DNA sequence: TAGATTGTTAATCGATTAACAATC
DNA sequence: TAGATTGTTAATCGATTAACAATC
């Protein structure tokens, strides 16, 4: 196994994957790094460097076979599997994620929502039930849950993570506006929407900074 | 005006802002870059470098005044103002964003949701009305809207952006799972949730890649 | 004053881009 | 074969870290 691939590269992989899917939709089956660079906005050099972290998928004089590269990227991203998923916190955001069909299509299957609020517990949202957060450890083990999405308020995020990890969860998608601390074998992807919005706000005001 | 600050620095600013708010909550009024580095997980050197892009906010032998630094960061991030905001697309995600109180608290005021679906138009969600997306240009001008959030499906994102920009919008927060193209005076912050989830999926499978 | 800690310059590290031999 | 385009090495660029004089 070769040297660890940098996060900068990894964060570009989903974008390659998406643009290749678009090409397939348009029935384009062959592409050079130069052509791809014009569509996706990275340099051709970067594209070739990025891909070569994982293997030589192209062919000199020809370029890349779109379908083959798409399939390779699917494998690299782990999208050739499916993942049982639960959502902690059945508020607006939890519901929105539960109802987004795109994730299911990519193999992320939301099995249940969990909440601490007695008024929510037992409710059905489309075909999903809201279960008692008390019972989550048992559920994770019995239903073979691999990914948990944290949509709780900020102050309940860490304790929720701890409980999930104790039950064996190895992947957490955290939407609570706080950083959570986990052991190194647990992977966390943080989505901090406030931080994202603040970056937009920064950009809108950049010119006005009196430096 | 000094040299443009890099995106790497800018994306760390909201995190400083958040951790300083936590310190104020805990009634801690003074902090050195070293102490902050232990809490936030960046090096002390990086913290000093980052902040010095915007001014010398510290004091030798003392450190930083938490409240002062927090206020300076608020100004840098444009959080000392408020922004009239609209949401394009009144689906699950649009509603979730509309209902999240945190944004309002930071000065981002959602004034209305817009949708193309006749069944949605006219509905009230809490205190917000769903308006006809046809009327958005007029609304933007009359109500002085500065920021628009795109929560439409992928295939309607670009045309929506074009319409918003024609009406004078300068800031777009894009949740549609596609990149939108805008003139250089318009700022876009992309939030691609699928890409984020795929990165998590990658990390969960990293060990299994047969390289 | 002595100690602490900044602001800032210099050194290092890593990521991106350029170049080109290999080869389809 | 000739042309095209990769895979990969080398060069450049930018970001992070280290070091330390300035100074509170």
Short mmCIF file of C-alpha atoms (C1' of nucleotides) in Angstrom, two decimals:
data_model
loop_
_atom_site.label_atom_id
_atom_site.label_comp_id
_atom_site.label_asym_id
_atom_site.label_seq_id
_atom_site.Cartn_x
_atom_site.Cartn_y
_atom_site.Cartn_z
CA UNK A 1 0.00 0.00 0.00
CA UNK A 2 1.34 3.37 -1.08
CA UNK A 3 1.58 6.68 0.76
CA UNK A 4 -1.53 8.18 2.30
CA UNK A 5 -3.49 10.34 -0.11
CA UNK A 6 -3.91 13.94 1.02
CA UNK A 7 -7.28 15.37 2.02
CA UNK A 8 -6.98 17.97 -0.72
CA UNK A 9 -7.07 15.17 -3.28
CA UNK A 10 -9.82 13.24 -1.52
CA UNK A 11 -12.13 16.23 -1.47
CA UNK A 12 -11.81 16.53 -5.23
CA UNK A 13 -12.75 12.90 -5.89
CA UNK A 14 -16.52 13.35 -5.47
CA UNK A 15 -16.35 16.16 -7.99
CA UNK A 16 -14.65 13.95 -10.57
CA UNK A 17 -17.27 11.34 -9.88
CA UNK A 18 -20.09 13.81 -10.44
CA UNK A 19 -18.69 15.26 -13.66
CA UNK A 20 -18.06 11.80 -15.05
CA UNK A 21 -21.68 10.89 -14.32
CA UNK A 22 -22.72 13.98 -16.28
CA UNK A 23 -20.55 12.87 -19.20
CA UNK A 24 -22.14 9.42 -19.17
CA UNK A 25 -25.56 11.05 -19.21
CA UNK A 26 -24.48 12.93 -22.31
CA UNK A 27 -23.24 9.67 -23.81
CA UNK A 28 -19.63 10.82 -23.87
CA UNK A 29 -17.49 7.74 -23.37
CA UNK A 30 -13.96 9.03 -23.78
CA UNK A 31 -12.21 12.08 -22.35
CA UNK A 32 -8.69 13.45 -22.04
CA UNK A 33 -7.40 15.17 -18.93
CA UNK A 34 -7.28 18.37 -20.98
CA UNK A 35 -10.95 18.18 -21.99
CA UNK A 36 -11.96 17.28 -18.45
CA UNK A 37 -9.94 20.20 -17.12
CA UNK A 38 -11.98 22.57 -19.25
CA UNK A 39 -15.25 21.27 -17.85
CA UNK A 40 -14.29 20.82 -14.22
CA UNK A 41 -11.93 23.74 -13.79
CA UNK A 42 -8.86 21.97 -12.41
CA UNK A 43 -5.64 21.81 -14.44
CA UNK A 44 -5.07 18.75 -16.61
CA UNK A 45 -1.89 18.16 -14.67
CA UNK A 46 -3.74 18.10 -11.38
CA UNK A 47 -6.33 15.71 -12.72
CA UNK A 48 -3.65 13.25 -13.85
CA UNK A 49 -1.77 13.60 -10.56
CA UNK A 50 -4.93 13.07 -8.53
CA UNK A 51 -6.01 9.97 -10.41
CA UNK A 52 -2.55 8.46 -10.36
CA UNK A 53 -2.74 8.29 -6.59
CA UNK A 54 -5.07 5.36 -7.15
CA UNK A 55 -3.85 3.78 -10.35
CA UNK A 56 -3.15 4.39 -14.00
CA UNK A 57 -6.66 4.55 -15.36
CA UNK A 58 -5.83 6.25 -18.63
CA UNK A 59 -4.17 5.24 -21.81
CA UNK A 60 -1.48 7.20 -23.64
CA UNK A 61 -2.70 8.77 -26.83
CA UNK A 62 -6.30 8.04 -25.94
CA UNK A 63 -7.26 9.55 -22.62
CA UNK A 64 -9.68 7.98 -20.17
CA UNK A 65 -12.64 5.70 -20.70
CA UNK A 66 -15.41 7.60 -18.94
CA UNK A 67 -17.37 4.59 -17.78
CA UNK A 68 -14.32 2.74 -16.50
CA UNK A 69 -13.03 5.79 -14.65
CA UNK A 70 -16.46 6.44 -13.18
CA UNK A 71 -16.63 2.89 -11.90
CA UNK A 72 -13.14 3.08 -10.44
CA UNK A 73 -14.01 6.30 -8.64
CA UNK A 74 -17.20 4.70 -7.33
CA UNK A 75 -15.10 1.92 -5.84
CA UNK A 76 -12.52 4.32 -4.40
CA UNK A 77 -15.29 6.36 -2.78
CA UNK A 78 -16.94 3.24 -1.42
CA UNK A 79 -20.07 3.84 -3.46
CA UNK A 80 -20.20 0.25 -4.68
CA UNK A 81 -21.52 -0.75 -1.26
CA UNK A 82 -24.58 0.25 0.67
CA UNK A 83 -24.68 1.64 4.19
CA UNK A 84 -27.34 1.34 6.83
CA UNK A 85 -27.76 4.79 8.26
CA UNK A 86 -29.61 6.41 11.15
CA UNK A 87 -30.30 10.02 11.96
CA UNK A 88 -30.00 11.37 15.47
CA UNK A 89 -32.38 14.27 15.94
CA UNK A 90 -35.69 14.37 14.05
CA UNK A 91 -35.90 18.15 13.72
CA UNK A 92 -36.11 20.03 10.46
CA UNK A 93 -32.63 19.17 9.29
CA UNK A 94 -32.87 15.52 10.31
CA UNK A 95 -36.11 15.21 8.39
CA UNK A 96 -34.70 16.98 5.36
CA UNK A 97 -31.77 14.57 5.21
CA UNK A 98 -34.02 11.57 5.80
CA UNK A 99 -36.25 12.61 2.92
CA UNK A 100 -33.56 13.43 0.40
CA UNK A 101 -33.75 10.68 -2.19
CA UNK A 102 -30.26 11.31 -3.57
CA UNK A 103 -28.52 9.64 -0.65
CA UNK A 104 -30.61 6.50 -0.90
CA UNK A 105 -29.83 6.32 -4.60
CA UNK A 106 -26.09 6.34 -3.79
CA UNK A 107 -26.51 3.50 -1.33
CA UNK A 108 -26.98 5.33 1.95
CA UNK A 109 -30.14 3.83 3.41
CA UNK A 110 -31.78 5.74 6.23
CA UNK A 111 -33.35 3.12 8.48
CA UNK A 112 -34.71 5.29 11.30
CA UNK A 113 -34.69 8.64 13.03
CA UNK A 114 -34.05 9.00 16.76
CA UNK A 115 -35.10 11.76 19.08
CA UNK A 116 -35.29 12.50 22.81
CA UNK A 117 -38.52 14.48 22.58
CA UNK A 118 -41.49 12.29 23.69
CA UNK A 119 -43.75 14.22 21.30
CA UNK A 120 -41.66 13.13 18.34
CA UNK A 121 -41.12 9.52 19.36
CA UNK A 122 -43.50 7.19 17.58
CA UNK A 123 -44.31 9.61 14.78
CA UNK A 124 -44.01 8.39 11.23
CA UNK A 125 -42.30 10.57 8.65
CA UNK A 126 -43.05 9.11 5.28
CA UNK A 127 -41.99 5.49 5.75
CA UNK A 128 -39.61 6.21 8.64
CA UNK A 129 -40.36 5.97 12.29
CA UNK A 130 -38.99 8.24 14.99
CA UNK A 131 -37.57 6.05 17.74
CA UNK A 132 -36.50 6.79 21.28
CA UNK A 133 -32.86 7.92 21.42
CA UNK A 134 -32.58 5.80 24.57
CA UNK A 135 -32.78 2.68 22.42
CA UNK A 136 -30.19 3.60 19.85
CA UNK A 137 -27.36 1.35 21.05
CA UNK A 138 -29.49 -1.76 20.81
CA UNK A 139 -30.81 -0.69 17.41
CA UNK A 140 -27.35 -0.09 15.98
CA UNK A 141 -26.21 -3.56 16.94
CA UNK A 142 -29.35 -5.36 15.81
CA UNK A 143 -29.81 -3.53 12.53
CA UNK A 144 -26.17 -3.40 11.57
CA UNK A 145 -25.97 0.37 11.32
CA UNK A 146 -22.73 1.73 9.92
CA UNK A 147 -23.26 5.48 9.57
CA UNK A 148 -24.96 7.90 11.95
CA UNK A 149 -25.94 11.46 11.12
CA UNK A 150 -25.93 13.86 14.05
CA UNK A 151 -28.64 16.51 13.74
CA UNK A 152 -29.06 17.22 17.44
CA UNK A 153 -28.57 20.62 19.02
CA UNK A 154 -24.99 21.66 19.65
CA UNK A 155 -24.98 20.79 23.35
CA UNK A 156 -26.13 17.21 22.82
CA UNK A 157 -23.74 16.40 19.97
CA UNK A 158 -20.78 15.05 21.94
CA UNK A 159 -22.79 12.80 24.25
CA UNK A 160 -24.69 11.50 21.24
CA UNK A 161 -21.43 10.73 19.46
CA UNK A 162 -20.10 8.94 22.53
CA UNK A 163 -23.18 6.74 22.69
CA UNK A 164 -23.00 5.93 18.98
CA UNK A 165 -19.34 5.03 19.22
CA UNK A 166 -19.94 2.83 22.24
CA UNK A 167 -22.41 0.91 20.08
CA UNK A 168 -19.83 0.41 17.37
CA UNK A 169 -20.52 3.19 14.86
CA UNK A 170 -17.43 3.97 12.77
CA UNK A 171 -18.72 6.80 10.59
CA UNK A 172 -20.37 10.01 11.77
CA UNK A 173 -21.76 12.80 9.63
CA UNK A 174 -21.99 15.70 12.03
CA UNK A 175 -24.34 18.62 11.34
CA UNK A 176 -24.34 19.96 14.90
CA UNK A 177 -22.53 23.32 14.95
CA UNK A 178 -19.71 22.09 17.15
CA UNK A 179 -16.65 19.91 16.71
CA UNK A 180 -16.90 16.44 18.19
CA UNK A 181 -14.00 14.43 19.55
CA UNK A 182 -13.74 10.76 18.58
CA UNK A 183 -11.18 7.92 18.73
CA UNK A 184 -8.92 7.65 15.69
CA UNK A 185 -10.69 4.60 14.25
CA UNK A 186 -13.93 6.57 13.99
CA UNK A 187 -14.29 8.82 10.96
CA UNK A 188 -16.14 12.11 11.23
CA UNK A 189 -17.20 14.42 8.46
CA UNK A 190 -18.16 17.81 9.85
CA UNK A 191 -20.73 19.95 8.04
CA UNK A 192 -20.88 23.24 9.80
CA UNK A 193 -23.51 25.29 8.02
CA UNK A 194 -22.96 28.39 10.13
CA UNK A 195 -19.30 28.40 9.24
CA UNK A 196 -20.18 28.05 5.59
CA UNK A 197 -22.60 30.95 5.76
CA UNK A 198 -20.02 33.08 7.55
CA UNK A 199 -17.56 32.48 4.73
CA UNK A 200 -20.16 33.82 2.29
CA UNK A 201 -20.71 36.78 4.55
CA UNK A 202 -16.94 37.38 4.68
CA UNK A 203 -16.73 37.35 0.90
CA UNK A 204 -19.56 39.86 0.61
CA UNK A 205 -17.70 42.24 2.90
CA UNK A 206 -14.14 41.61 1.81
CA UNK A 207 -13.87 44.88 -0.08
CA UNK A 208 -14.98 46.92 2.91
CA UNK A 209 -12.28 45.79 5.31
CA UNK A 210 -10.21 48.83 6.22
CA UNK A 211 -6.78 47.37 6.35
CA UNK B 1 -5.12 47.49 1.32
CA UNK B 2 -2.78 44.57 1.77
CA UNK B 3 -2.46 41.32 -0.15
CA UNK B 4 -5.51 39.13 -0.62
CA UNK B 5 -6.04 36.70 2.23
CA UNK B 6 -6.04 33.07 1.18
CA UNK B 7 -9.17 30.92 1.32
CA UNK B 8 -7.39 28.55 3.70
CA UNK B 9 -7.20 31.36 6.25
CA UNK B 10 -10.74 32.59 5.60
CA UNK B 11 -12.23 29.15 6.22
CA UNK B 12 -10.58 29.09 9.65
CA UNK B 13 -12.00 32.45 10.71
CA UNK B 14 -15.50 31.18 11.61
CA UNK B 15 -13.88 28.57 13.81
CA UNK B 16 -11.92 31.20 15.73
CA UNK B 17 -15.12 33.15 16.08
CA UNK B 18 -16.97 30.15 17.47
CA UNK B 19 -14.29 29.17 19.96
CA UNK B 20 -13.99 32.73 21.20
CA UNK B 21 -17.75 32.81 21.77
CA UNK B 22 -17.36 29.64 23.87
CA UNK B 23 -14.62 31.30 25.90
CA UNK B 24 -16.82 34.33 26.55
CA UNK B 25 -19.58 32.00 27.71
CA UNK B 26 -17.13 30.52 30.17
CA UNK B 27 -16.16 34.03 31.27
CA UNK B 28 -12.61 33.70 30.06
CA UNK B 29 -11.47 37.13 28.98
CA UNK B 30 -7.85 36.65 28.11
CA UNK B 31 -6.06 34.02 26.05
CA UNK B 32 -2.65 33.43 24.50
CA UNK B 33 -2.17 31.89 21.07
CA UNK B 34 -0.67 28.88 22.84
CA UNK B 35 -3.72 28.32 25.03
CA UNK B 36 -6.06 28.83 22.09
CA UNK B 37 -4.04 26.37 20.03
CA UNK B 38 -4.66 23.69 22.64
CA UNK B 39 -8.41 24.21 22.49
CA UNK B 40 -8.87 24.73 18.78
CA UNK B 41 -6.23 22.36 17.44
CA UNK B 42 -4.28 24.72 15.17
CA UNK B 43 -0.68 25.64 15.99
CA UNK B 44 -0.06 28.82 17.95
CA UNK B 45 2.05 30.00 15.07
CA UNK B 46 -0.77 29.55 12.61
CA UNK B 47 -3.21 31.38 14.84
CA UNK B 48 -0.88 34.38 15.07
CA UNK B 49 -0.23 34.32 11.34
CA UNK B 50 -3.92 34.09 10.54
CA UNK B 51 -4.96 36.94 12.79
CA UNK B 52 -2.11 39.16 11.63
CA UNK B 53 -3.61 39.14 8.15
CA UNK B 54 -6.18 41.52 9.58
CA UNK B 55 -4.30 43.44 12.25
CA UNK B 56 -2.29 43.16 15.42
CA UNK B 57 -5.02 42.29 17.87
CA UNK B 58 -2.76 40.94 20.60
CA UNK B 59 -0.37 42.40 23.06
CA UNK B 60 3.14 41.13 23.78
CA UNK B 61 3.47 39.43 27.13
CA UNK B 62 -0.31 39.35 27.56
CA UNK B 63 -2.00 37.56 24.71
CA UNK B 64 -5.40 38.46 23.30
CA UNK B 65 -8.40 40.06 24.88
CA UNK B 66 -11.13 37.53 24.10
CA UNK B 67 -13.98 40.00 23.79
CA UNK B 68 -12.03 42.41 21.63
CA UNK B 69 -10.80 39.66 19.32
CA UNK B 70 -14.31 38.23 19.10
CA UNK B 71 -15.68 41.61 18.08
CA UNK B 72 -12.93 42.12 15.52
CA UNK B 73 -13.65 38.73 13.99
CA UNK B 74 -17.36 39.54 13.91
CA UNK B 75 -16.57 42.65 11.90
CA UNK B 76 -14.17 40.82 9.57
CA UNK B 77 -16.81 38.16 8.92
CA UNK B 78 -19.46 40.80 8.32
CA UNK B 79 -21.50 39.61 11.30
CA UNK B 80 -21.96 43.12 12.62
CA UNK B 81 -24.56 43.69 9.90
CA UNK B 82 -27.80 41.99 9.08
CA UNK B 83 -28.79 40.47 5.75
CA UNK B 84 -32.17 40.09 4.17
CA UNK B 85 -32.29 36.58 2.83
CA UNK B 86 -34.62 34.50 0.68
CA UNK B 87 -34.75 30.80 0.02
CA UNK B 88 -35.38 29.40 -3.45
CA UNK B 89 -37.10 26.04 -3.17
CA UNK B 90 -39.47 25.31 -0.28
CA UNK B 91 -38.72 21.60 -0.05
CA UNK B 92 -37.40 19.83 3.03
CA UNK B 93 -34.01 21.45 2.97
CA UNK B 94 -35.35 24.93 2.24
CA UNK B 95 -37.73 24.61 5.15
CA UNK B 96 -35.03 23.30 7.46
CA UNK B 97 -32.83 26.29 6.70
CA UNK B 98 -35.75 28.70 7.02
CA UNK B 99 -36.57 27.32 10.44
CA UNK B 100 -33.09 27.19 11.87
CA UNK B 101 -32.94 29.91 14.47
CA UNK B 102 -29.17 30.13 14.58
CA UNK B 103 -28.93 32.01 11.31
CA UNK B 104 -31.44 34.62 12.38
CA UNK B 105 -29.50 35.12 15.58
CA UNK B 106 -26.35 35.88 13.56
CA UNK B 107 -28.18 38.46 11.48
CA UNK B 108 -29.34 36.44 8.50
CA UNK B 109 -33.05 37.18 8.26
CA UNK B 110 -35.08 34.85 6.08
CA UNK B 111 -37.86 37.00 4.59
CA UNK B 112 -39.58 34.48 2.32
CA UNK B 113 -39.41 31.15 0.55
CA UNK B 114 -40.04 30.80 -3.17
CA UNK B 115 -41.19 27.78 -5.11
CA UNK B 116 -42.47 26.89 -8.57
CA UNK B 117 -44.91 24.26 -7.34
CA UNK B 118 -48.47 25.71 -7.30
CA UNK B 119 -49.32 23.45 -4.37
CA UNK B 120 -46.63 25.06 -2.25
CA UNK B 121 -47.27 28.66 -3.25
CA UNK B 122 -49.35 30.47 -0.68
CA UNK B 123 -48.60 28.05 2.14
CA UNK B 124 -47.40 29.44 5.41
CA UNK B 125 -44.49 27.77 7.19
CA UNK B 126 -44.37 29.16 10.67
CA UNK B 127 -44.32 32.89 10.00
CA UNK B 128 -42.96 32.61 6.46
CA UNK B 129 -44.95 32.55 3.28
CA UNK B 130 -44.11 30.52 0.19
CA UNK B 131 -44.22 32.88 -2.77
CA UNK B 132 -44.29 32.25 -6.50
CA UNK B 133 -40.76 31.93 -7.89
CA UNK B 134 -42.03 33.94 -10.88
CA UNK B 135 -42.17 37.03 -8.68
CA UNK B 136 -38.71 36.79 -7.16
CA UNK B 137 -37.02 39.53 -9.18
CA UNK B 138 -39.56 42.13 -8.11
CA UNK B 139 -39.38 40.93 -4.50
CA UNK B 140 -35.59 41.13 -4.36
CA UNK B 141 -35.63 44.74 -5.51
CA UNK B 142 -38.51 45.86 -3.33
CA UNK B 143 -37.43 44.11 -0.15
CA UNK B 144 -33.72 44.79 -0.48
CA UNK B 145 -32.65 41.16 -0.47
CA UNK B 146 -28.91 40.58 -0.30
CA UNK B 147 -28.48 36.85 0.04
CA UNK B 148 -30.32 34.01 -1.70
CA UNK B 149 -30.16 30.37 -0.73
CA UNK B 150 -30.64 27.91 -3.58
CA UNK B 151 -32.45 24.75 -2.47
CA UNK B 152 -33.93 23.85 -5.82
CA UNK B 153 -33.29 20.56 -7.60
CA UNK B 154 -29.99 20.29 -9.45
CA UNK B 155 -31.44 21.00 -12.89
CA UNK B 156 -33.07 24.26 -11.87
CA UNK B 157 -30.09 25.69 -9.97
CA UNK B 158 -28.35 27.57 -12.78
CA UNK B 159 -31.47 29.24 -14.18
CA UNK B 160 -32.46 30.21 -10.66
CA UNK B 161 -29.03 31.73 -10.06
CA UNK B 162 -29.25 33.65 -13.33
CA UNK B 163 -32.60 35.13 -12.34
CA UNK B 164 -31.34 36.09 -8.89
CA UNK B 165 -28.26 37.75 -10.32
CA UNK B 166 -30.32 39.66 -12.86
CA UNK B 167 -32.26 41.08 -9.92
CA UNK B 168 -29.07 42.23 -8.23
CA UNK B 169 -28.25 39.45 -5.76
CA UNK B 170 -24.56 39.45 -4.87
CA UNK B 171 -24.40 36.49 -2.49
CA UNK B 172 -25.60 32.95 -3.17
CA UNK B 173 -25.55 30.00 -0.79
CA UNK B 174 -25.94 27.03 -3.08
CA UNK B 175 -27.23 23.71 -1.76
CA UNK B 176 -28.15 22.28 -5.14
CA UNK B 177 -25.80 19.39 -5.93
CA UNK B 178 -24.23 21.12 -8.92
CA UNK B 179 -21.74 23.92 -9.46
CA UNK B 180 -23.22 27.19 -10.63
CA UNK B 181 -21.46 29.74 -12.82
CA UNK B 182 -21.69 33.39 -11.86
CA UNK B 183 -20.02 36.70 -12.75
CA UNK B 184 -16.98 37.57 -10.65
CA UNK B 185 -18.75 40.23 -8.58
CA UNK B 186 -21.20 37.62 -7.31
CA UNK B 187 -20.03 35.45 -4.43
CA UNK B 188 -21.10 31.84 -4.18
CA UNK B 189 -20.63 29.46 -1.30
CA UNK B 190 -21.24 25.89 -2.42
CA UNK B 191 -22.53 23.33 0.08
CA UNK B 192 -22.55 20.01 -1.66
CA UNK B 193 -23.91 17.51 0.84
CA UNK B 194 -23.45 14.52 -1.45
CA UNK B 195 -19.79 15.33 -1.87
CA UNK B 196 -19.43 15.63 1.88
CA UNK B 197 -21.08 12.26 2.44
CA UNK B 198 -18.86 10.67 -0.22
CA UNK B 199 -15.78 11.89 1.62
CA UNK B 200 -17.04 10.13 4.75
CA UNK B 201 -17.68 7.02 2.71
CA UNK B 202 -14.14 7.25 1.29
CA UNK B 203 -12.66 7.47 4.77
CA UNK B 204 -14.61 4.44 5.91
CA UNK B 205 -13.18 2.42 3.04
CA UNK B 206 -9.67 3.86 2.87
CA UNK B 207 -8.09 0.81 4.43
CA UNK B 208 -9.68 -1.55 1.92
CA UNK B 209 -8.27 0.03 -1.21
CA UNK B 210 -6.07 -2.55 -2.87
CA UNK B 211 -3.22 -0.45 -4.01
"C1'" DT C 1 12.89 44.95 35.84
"C1'" DA C 2 12.04 40.00 34.42
"C1'" DG C 3 8.93 37.07 32.21
"C1'" DA C 4 5.69 36.28 28.81
"C1'" DT C 5 3.97 36.43 24.44
"C1'" DT C 6 3.26 38.85 20.39
"C1'" DG C 7 4.30 40.18 15.38
"C1'" DT C 8 7.11 38.97 11.78
"C1'" DT C 9 10.91 37.01 9.17
"C1'" DA C 10 13.05 32.84 7.70
"C1'" DA C 11 12.90 27.79 7.01
"C1'" DT C 12 10.32 23.89 5.94
"C1'" DC C 13 6.92 21.30 4.16
"C1'" DG C 14 3.35 20.01 1.00
"C1'" DA C 15 0.55 20.81 -2.97
"C1'" DT C 16 0.20 22.41 -7.62
"C1'" DT C 17 1.98 23.12 -12.13
"C1'" DA C 18 5.18 22.30 -15.87
"C1'" DA C 19 7.75 19.41 -18.69
"C1'" DC C 20 8.71 15.43 -21.19
"C1'" DA C 21 9.91 10.58 -21.97
"C1'" DA C 22 7.10 6.54 -22.44
"C1'" DT C 23 3.70 4.42 -25.06
"C1'" DC C 24 -0.82 3.57 -26.97
"C1'" DT D 1 4.01 5.02 -38.38
"C1'" DA D 2 2.74 9.74 -36.61
"C1'" DG D 3 0.05 12.06 -33.35
"C1'" DA D 4 -1.89 12.27 -29.03
"C1'" DT D 5 -1.95 11.92 -24.34
"C1'" DT D 6 -0.73 9.57 -20.41
"C1'" DG D 7 2.25 8.68 -16.11
"C1'" DT D 8 5.76 10.60 -13.64
"C1'" DT D 9 9.74 13.44 -12.42
"C1'" DA D 10 11.31 18.03 -11.61
"C1'" DA D 11 10.29 22.93 -10.73
"C1'" DT D 12 7.47 26.23 -8.69
"C1'" DC D 13 4.39 28.09 -5.77
"C1'" DG D 14 1.94 28.70 -1.51
"C1'" DA D 15 0.89 27.48 3.14
"C1'" DT D 16 2.49 26.02 7.59
"C1'" DT D 17 5.81 25.88 11.17
"C1'" DA D 18 9.85 27.50 13.64
"C1'" DA D 19 12.54 30.99 15.54
"C1'" DC D 20 13.42 35.18 17.66
"C1'" DA D 21 13.75 40.20 18.22
"C1'" DA D 22 10.48 43.55 19.80
"C1'" DT D 23 7.81 44.98 23.49
"C1'" DC D 24 4.12 44.92 26.83
#
